[in-house]
Backbone as CSV, one residue per row, in Angstrom:
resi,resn,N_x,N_y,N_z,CA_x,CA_y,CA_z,C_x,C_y,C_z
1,UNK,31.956,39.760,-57.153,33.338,39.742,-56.693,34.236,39.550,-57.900
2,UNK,35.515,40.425,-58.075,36.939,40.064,-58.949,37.489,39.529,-58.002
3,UNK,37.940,38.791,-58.806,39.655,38.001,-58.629,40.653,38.057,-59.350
4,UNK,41.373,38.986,-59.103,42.441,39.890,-59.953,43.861,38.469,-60.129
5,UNK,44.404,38.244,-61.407,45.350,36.954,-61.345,46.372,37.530,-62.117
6,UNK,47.663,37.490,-61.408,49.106,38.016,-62.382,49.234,37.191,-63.255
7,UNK,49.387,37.677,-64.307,50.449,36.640,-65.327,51.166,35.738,-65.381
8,UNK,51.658,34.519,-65.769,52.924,34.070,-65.957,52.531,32.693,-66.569
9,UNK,53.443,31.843,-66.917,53.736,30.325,-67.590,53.088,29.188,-66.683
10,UNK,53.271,29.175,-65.709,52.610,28.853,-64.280,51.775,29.316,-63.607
11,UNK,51.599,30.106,-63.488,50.121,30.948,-63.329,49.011,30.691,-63.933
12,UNK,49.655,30.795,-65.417,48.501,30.652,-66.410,47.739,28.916,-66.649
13,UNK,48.823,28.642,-66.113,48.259,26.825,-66.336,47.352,26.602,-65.292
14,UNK,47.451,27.122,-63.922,46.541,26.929,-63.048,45.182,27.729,-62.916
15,UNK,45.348,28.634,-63.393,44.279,29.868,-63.979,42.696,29.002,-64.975
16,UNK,44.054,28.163,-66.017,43.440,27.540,-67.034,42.480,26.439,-66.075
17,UNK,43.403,26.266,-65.434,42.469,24.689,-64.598,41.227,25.222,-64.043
18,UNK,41.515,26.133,-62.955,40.377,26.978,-62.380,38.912,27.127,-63.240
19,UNK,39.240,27.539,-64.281,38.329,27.969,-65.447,37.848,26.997,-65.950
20,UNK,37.980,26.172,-66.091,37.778,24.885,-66.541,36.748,24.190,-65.704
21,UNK,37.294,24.090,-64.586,37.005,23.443,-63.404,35.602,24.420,-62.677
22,UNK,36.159,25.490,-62.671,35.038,26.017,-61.416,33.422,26.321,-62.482
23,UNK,33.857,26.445,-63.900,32.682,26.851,-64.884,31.778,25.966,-65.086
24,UNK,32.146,24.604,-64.885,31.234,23.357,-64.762,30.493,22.914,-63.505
25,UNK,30.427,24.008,-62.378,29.600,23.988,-61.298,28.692,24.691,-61.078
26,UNK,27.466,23.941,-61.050,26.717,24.987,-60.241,25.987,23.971,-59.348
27,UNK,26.037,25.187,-58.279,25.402,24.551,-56.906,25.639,25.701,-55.961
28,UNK,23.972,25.336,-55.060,23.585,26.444,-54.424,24.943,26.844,-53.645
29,UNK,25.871,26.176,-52.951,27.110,26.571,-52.277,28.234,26.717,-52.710
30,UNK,28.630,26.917,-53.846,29.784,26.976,-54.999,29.131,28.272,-55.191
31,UNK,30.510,29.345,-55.285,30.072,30.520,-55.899,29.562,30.430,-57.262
32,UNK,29.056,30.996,-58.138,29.139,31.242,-59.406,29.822,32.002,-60.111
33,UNK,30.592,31.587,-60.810,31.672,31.756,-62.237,30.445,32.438,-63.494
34,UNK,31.284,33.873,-63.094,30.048,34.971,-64.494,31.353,34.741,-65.245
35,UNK,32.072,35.176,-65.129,32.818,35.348,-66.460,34.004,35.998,-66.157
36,UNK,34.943,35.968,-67.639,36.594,35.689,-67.643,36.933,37.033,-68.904
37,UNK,37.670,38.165,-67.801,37.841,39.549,-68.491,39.519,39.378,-68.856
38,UNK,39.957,39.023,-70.176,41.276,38.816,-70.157,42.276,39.609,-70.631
39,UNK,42.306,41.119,-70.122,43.145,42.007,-70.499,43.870,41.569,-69.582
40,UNK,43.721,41.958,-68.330,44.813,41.688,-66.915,44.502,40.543,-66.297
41,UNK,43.579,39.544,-67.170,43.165,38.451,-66.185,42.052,38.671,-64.854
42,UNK,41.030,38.833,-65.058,40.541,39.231,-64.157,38.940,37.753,-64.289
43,UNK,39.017,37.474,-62.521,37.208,36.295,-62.849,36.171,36.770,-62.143
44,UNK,34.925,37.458,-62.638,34.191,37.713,-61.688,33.271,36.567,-61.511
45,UNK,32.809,36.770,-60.451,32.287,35.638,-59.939,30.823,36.342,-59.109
46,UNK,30.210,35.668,-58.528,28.960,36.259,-57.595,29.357,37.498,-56.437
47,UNK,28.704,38.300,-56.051,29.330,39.258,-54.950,28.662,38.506,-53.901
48,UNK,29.699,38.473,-52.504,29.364,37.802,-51.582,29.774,38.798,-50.499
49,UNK,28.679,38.424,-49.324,28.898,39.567,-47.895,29.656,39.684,-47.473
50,UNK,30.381,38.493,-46.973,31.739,38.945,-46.071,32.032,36.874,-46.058
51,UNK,33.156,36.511,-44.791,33.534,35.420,-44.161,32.606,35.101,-43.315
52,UNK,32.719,33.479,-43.294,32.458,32.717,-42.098,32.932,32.846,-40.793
53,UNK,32.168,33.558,-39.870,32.805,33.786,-38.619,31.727,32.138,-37.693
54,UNK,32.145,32.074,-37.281,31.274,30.949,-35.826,31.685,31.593,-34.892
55,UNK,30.432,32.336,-34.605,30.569,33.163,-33.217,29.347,32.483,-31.981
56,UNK,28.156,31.564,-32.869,27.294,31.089,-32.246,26.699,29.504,-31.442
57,UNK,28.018,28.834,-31.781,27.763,27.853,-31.153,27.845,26.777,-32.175
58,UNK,27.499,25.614,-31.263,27.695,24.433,-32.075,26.516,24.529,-33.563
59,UNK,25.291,25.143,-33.229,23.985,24.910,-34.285,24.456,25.706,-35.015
60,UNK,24.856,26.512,-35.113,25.541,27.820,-36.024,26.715,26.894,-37.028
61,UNK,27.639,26.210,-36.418,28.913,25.448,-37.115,28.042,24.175,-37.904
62,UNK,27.152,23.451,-37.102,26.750,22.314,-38.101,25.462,23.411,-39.360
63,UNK,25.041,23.829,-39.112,24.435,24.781,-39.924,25.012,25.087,-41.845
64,UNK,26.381,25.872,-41.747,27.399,26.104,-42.259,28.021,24.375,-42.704
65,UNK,28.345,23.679,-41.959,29.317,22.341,-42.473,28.377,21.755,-43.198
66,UNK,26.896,21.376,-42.763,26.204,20.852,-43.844,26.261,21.712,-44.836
67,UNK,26.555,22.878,-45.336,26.388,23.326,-46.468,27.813,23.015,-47.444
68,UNK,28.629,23.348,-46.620,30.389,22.460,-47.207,30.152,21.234,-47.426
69,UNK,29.540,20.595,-46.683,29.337,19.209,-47.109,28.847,19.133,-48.424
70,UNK,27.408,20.096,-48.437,26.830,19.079,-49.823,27.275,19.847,-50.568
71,UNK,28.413,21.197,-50.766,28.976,21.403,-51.864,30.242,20.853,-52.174
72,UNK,30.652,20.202,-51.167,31.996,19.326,-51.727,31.305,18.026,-52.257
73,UNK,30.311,17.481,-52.013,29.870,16.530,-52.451,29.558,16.303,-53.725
74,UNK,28.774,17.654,-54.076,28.774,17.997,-56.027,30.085,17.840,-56.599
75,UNK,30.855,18.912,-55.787,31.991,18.850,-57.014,32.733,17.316,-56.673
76,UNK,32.411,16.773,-55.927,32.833,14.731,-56.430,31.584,14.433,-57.398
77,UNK,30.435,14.473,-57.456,29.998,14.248,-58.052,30.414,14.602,-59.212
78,UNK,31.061,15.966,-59.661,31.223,16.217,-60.756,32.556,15.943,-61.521
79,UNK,33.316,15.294,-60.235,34.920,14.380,-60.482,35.954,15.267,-60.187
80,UNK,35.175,16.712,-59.477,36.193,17.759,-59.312,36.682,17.960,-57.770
81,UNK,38.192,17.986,-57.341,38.629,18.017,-56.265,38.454,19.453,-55.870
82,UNK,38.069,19.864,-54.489,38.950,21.238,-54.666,40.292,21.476,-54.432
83,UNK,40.936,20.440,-53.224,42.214,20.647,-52.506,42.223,21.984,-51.923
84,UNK,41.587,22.791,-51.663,42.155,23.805,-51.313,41.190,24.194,-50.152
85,UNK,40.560,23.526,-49.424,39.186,24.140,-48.698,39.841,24.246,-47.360
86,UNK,39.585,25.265,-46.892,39.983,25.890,-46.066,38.864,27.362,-45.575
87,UNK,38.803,27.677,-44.495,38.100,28.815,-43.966,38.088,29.904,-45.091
88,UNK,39.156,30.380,-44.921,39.733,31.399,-46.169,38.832,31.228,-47.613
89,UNK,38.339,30.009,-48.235,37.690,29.874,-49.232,36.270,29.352,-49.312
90,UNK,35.732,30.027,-47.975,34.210,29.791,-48.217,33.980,31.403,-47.434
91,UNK,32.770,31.806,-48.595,32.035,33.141,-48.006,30.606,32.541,-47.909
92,UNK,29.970,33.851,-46.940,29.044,34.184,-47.309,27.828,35.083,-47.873
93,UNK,27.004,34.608,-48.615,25.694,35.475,-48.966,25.293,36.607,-48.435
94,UNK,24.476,37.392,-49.110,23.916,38.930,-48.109,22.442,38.132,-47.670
95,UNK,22.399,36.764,-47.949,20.685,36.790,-47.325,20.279,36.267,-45.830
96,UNK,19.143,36.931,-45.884,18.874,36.962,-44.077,19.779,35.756,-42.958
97,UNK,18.938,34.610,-43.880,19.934,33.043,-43.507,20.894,33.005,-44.852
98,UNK,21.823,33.412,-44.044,23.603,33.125,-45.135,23.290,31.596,-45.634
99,UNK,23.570,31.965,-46.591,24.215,30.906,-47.834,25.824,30.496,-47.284
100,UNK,26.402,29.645,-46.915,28.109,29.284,-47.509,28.521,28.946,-49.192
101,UNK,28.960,29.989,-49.364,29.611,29.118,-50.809,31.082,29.295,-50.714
102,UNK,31.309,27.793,-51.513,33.332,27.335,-51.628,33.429,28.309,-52.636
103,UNK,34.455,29.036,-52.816,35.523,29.895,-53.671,36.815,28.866,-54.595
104,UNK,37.497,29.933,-54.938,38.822,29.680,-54.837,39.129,28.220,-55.721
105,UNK,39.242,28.091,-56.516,39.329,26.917,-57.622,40.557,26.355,-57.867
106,UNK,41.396,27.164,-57.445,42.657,27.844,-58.001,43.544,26.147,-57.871
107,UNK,43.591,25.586,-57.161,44.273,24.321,-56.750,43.115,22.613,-57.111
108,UNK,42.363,22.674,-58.057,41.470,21.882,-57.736,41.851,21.390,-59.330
109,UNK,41.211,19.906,-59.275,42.023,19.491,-59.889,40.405,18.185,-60.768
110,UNK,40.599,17.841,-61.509,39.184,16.770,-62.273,39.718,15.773,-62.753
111,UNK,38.828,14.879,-62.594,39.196,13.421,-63.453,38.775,13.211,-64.633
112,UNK,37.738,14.450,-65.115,37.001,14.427,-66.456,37.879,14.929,-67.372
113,UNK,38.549,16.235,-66.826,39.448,16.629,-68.101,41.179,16.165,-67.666
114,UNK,41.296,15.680,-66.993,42.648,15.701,-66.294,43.626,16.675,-66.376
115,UNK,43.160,17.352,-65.105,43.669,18.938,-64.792,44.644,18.817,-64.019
């Protein structure tokens, strides 16, 4: 997946955080951060199938939340907030049993580097 990012003074400061922030994670439910193409700003990251739909019931939703769980749990472990978690910023995997991984860095914030 790209994540195409406009330019600007403000933009770029939160861009910076992102990068910072999302490159010091790994965990099975955190996308992975490949790398930072900086002609137009561009982050690719892992290719992922599509959204979280819950179309199946309660075992289907706790299924999925334990996986938000223990990836919000790393990034405290790792002193990193996301602030931004929301439906919209978790996909999933192409594998048989979906993976959830958190996205979207863009608002998240650390106590290690103070972002």
């Amino acid at each position: 997946a790209v994540k195409y990012i406009e330019r600007g003074d403000k933009i770029d400061e939160n861009v910076q955080r992102e990068i910072i922030n999302h490159r010091s994670l790994r965990h099975p439910n955190i996308i992975a951060f490949k790398e930072l193409l900086q002609w137009n700003m561009h982050l690719v990251e892992n290719s992922l199938s599509g959204y979280v739909r819950l179309e199946n019931g309660e075992d289907e939703a706790r299924f999925f939340f334990q996986q938000l769980i223990s990836g919000v749990s790393y990034c405290h472990e790792m002193q990193i907030c996301h602030r931004d978690l929301k439906l919209e910023n978790t996909l999933l995997d192409g594998s048989p049993i979906p993976r959830l991984k958190i996205c979207d860095f863009g608002y998240s914030k650390s106590s290690v580097f103070h972002s």
